[in-house]
Short mmCIF file of C-alpha atoms in Angstrom, two decimals:
data_model
loop_
_atom_site.label_atom_id
_atom_site.label_comp_id
_atom_site.label_asym_id
_atom_site.label_seq_id
_atom_site.Cartn_x
_atom_site.Cartn_y
_atom_site.Cartn_z
CA UNK A 9 -3.35 -24.28 12.60
CA UNK A 10 -6.20 -21.77 12.57
CA UNK A 11 -9.11 -22.34 10.22
CA UNK A 12 -9.83 -18.62 9.86
CA UNK A 13 -8.21 -15.23 10.23
CA UNK A 14 -10.60 -12.48 11.32
CA UNK A 15 -9.47 -8.87 10.81
CA UNK A 16 -11.13 -6.16 12.93
CA UNK A 17 -9.52 -3.05 11.51
CA UNK A 18 -10.67 0.45 10.64
CA UNK A 19 -7.84 1.79 8.47
CA UNK A 20 -7.53 -0.66 5.58
CA UNK A 21 -4.33 1.03 4.40
CA UNK A 22 -2.68 -0.87 7.29
CA UNK A 23 -4.22 -4.26 6.41
CA UNK A 24 -0.80 -5.72 5.54
CA UNK A 25 0.32 -5.08 9.12
CA UNK A 26 -2.78 -6.83 10.47
CA UNK A 27 -2.00 -9.86 8.32
CA UNK A 28 1.61 -9.81 9.58
CA UNK A 29 0.36 -10.02 13.17
CA UNK A 30 -1.77 -13.05 12.25
CA UNK A 31 1.13 -14.60 10.36
CA UNK A 32 3.33 -14.29 13.46
CA UNK A 33 0.89 -16.46 15.40
CA UNK A 34 0.69 -18.97 12.55
CA UNK A 35 4.50 -19.20 12.52
CA UNK A 36 4.68 -19.41 16.35
CA UNK A 37 1.99 -21.91 17.46
CA UNK A 38 3.24 -21.82 21.07
CA UNK A 39 2.18 -18.14 21.37
CA UNK A 40 -1.38 -17.24 22.38
CA UNK A 41 -1.24 -13.58 21.33
CA UNK A 42 1.02 -10.80 20.07
CA UNK A 43 1.14 -7.04 19.60
CA UNK A 44 2.60 -5.57 16.41
CA UNK A 45 3.52 -1.90 16.10
CA UNK A 46 5.23 -0.56 13.03
CA UNK A 47 6.62 2.82 12.13
CA UNK A 48 8.75 5.59 13.50
CA UNK A 49 5.98 8.14 14.04
CA UNK A 50 4.77 9.15 17.49
CA UNK A 51 1.56 7.16 16.81
CA UNK A 52 2.49 4.02 14.85
CA UNK A 53 -0.24 1.61 13.73
CA UNK A 54 -0.72 -1.14 16.30
CA UNK A 55 -2.46 -4.53 16.05
CA UNK A 56 -3.20 -7.14 18.68
CA UNK A 57 -3.63 -10.71 17.44
CA UNK A 58 -5.21 -13.39 19.61
CA UNK A 59 -5.49 -17.11 19.05
CA UNK A 60 -9.02 -18.46 19.46
CA UNK A 61 -10.67 -21.83 18.88
CA UNK A 62 -10.04 -22.47 15.18
CA UNK A 63 -9.24 -18.83 14.39
CA UNK A 64 -6.84 -15.96 14.82
CA UNK A 65 -8.49 -12.59 15.49
CA UNK A 66 -6.62 -9.35 14.83
CA UNK A 67 -7.77 -6.11 16.45
CA UNK A 68 -6.59 -2.66 15.42
CA UNK A 69 -5.55 -0.82 18.58
CA UNK A 70 -6.41 2.81 19.27
CA UNK A 71 -3.60 5.31 19.28
CA UNK A 72 -1.49 5.29 22.44
CA UNK A 73 -1.10 9.06 22.31
CA UNK A 74 -3.80 11.75 22.09
CA UNK A 75 -4.28 13.73 18.91
CA UNK A 76 -2.27 16.96 18.93
CA UNK A 77 -4.45 20.03 19.43
CA UNK A 78 -4.59 22.59 16.63
CA UNK A 79 -5.64 25.77 18.23
#
């Protein structure tokens, strides 16, 4: 089991999703990484979790789609 969980996220309103990605790796020790996306919008929050030596690191992923233009 990992000694630490490191969260590299910008939007803390999605912190629960980042923890879910880490929890998936804790619950599935045979997995080395995972990608969690959640929501039904065109740009859902996305987190990549990676198993390291003694830790699980979660990275917030940039949007897959460009911002819509307003003008």
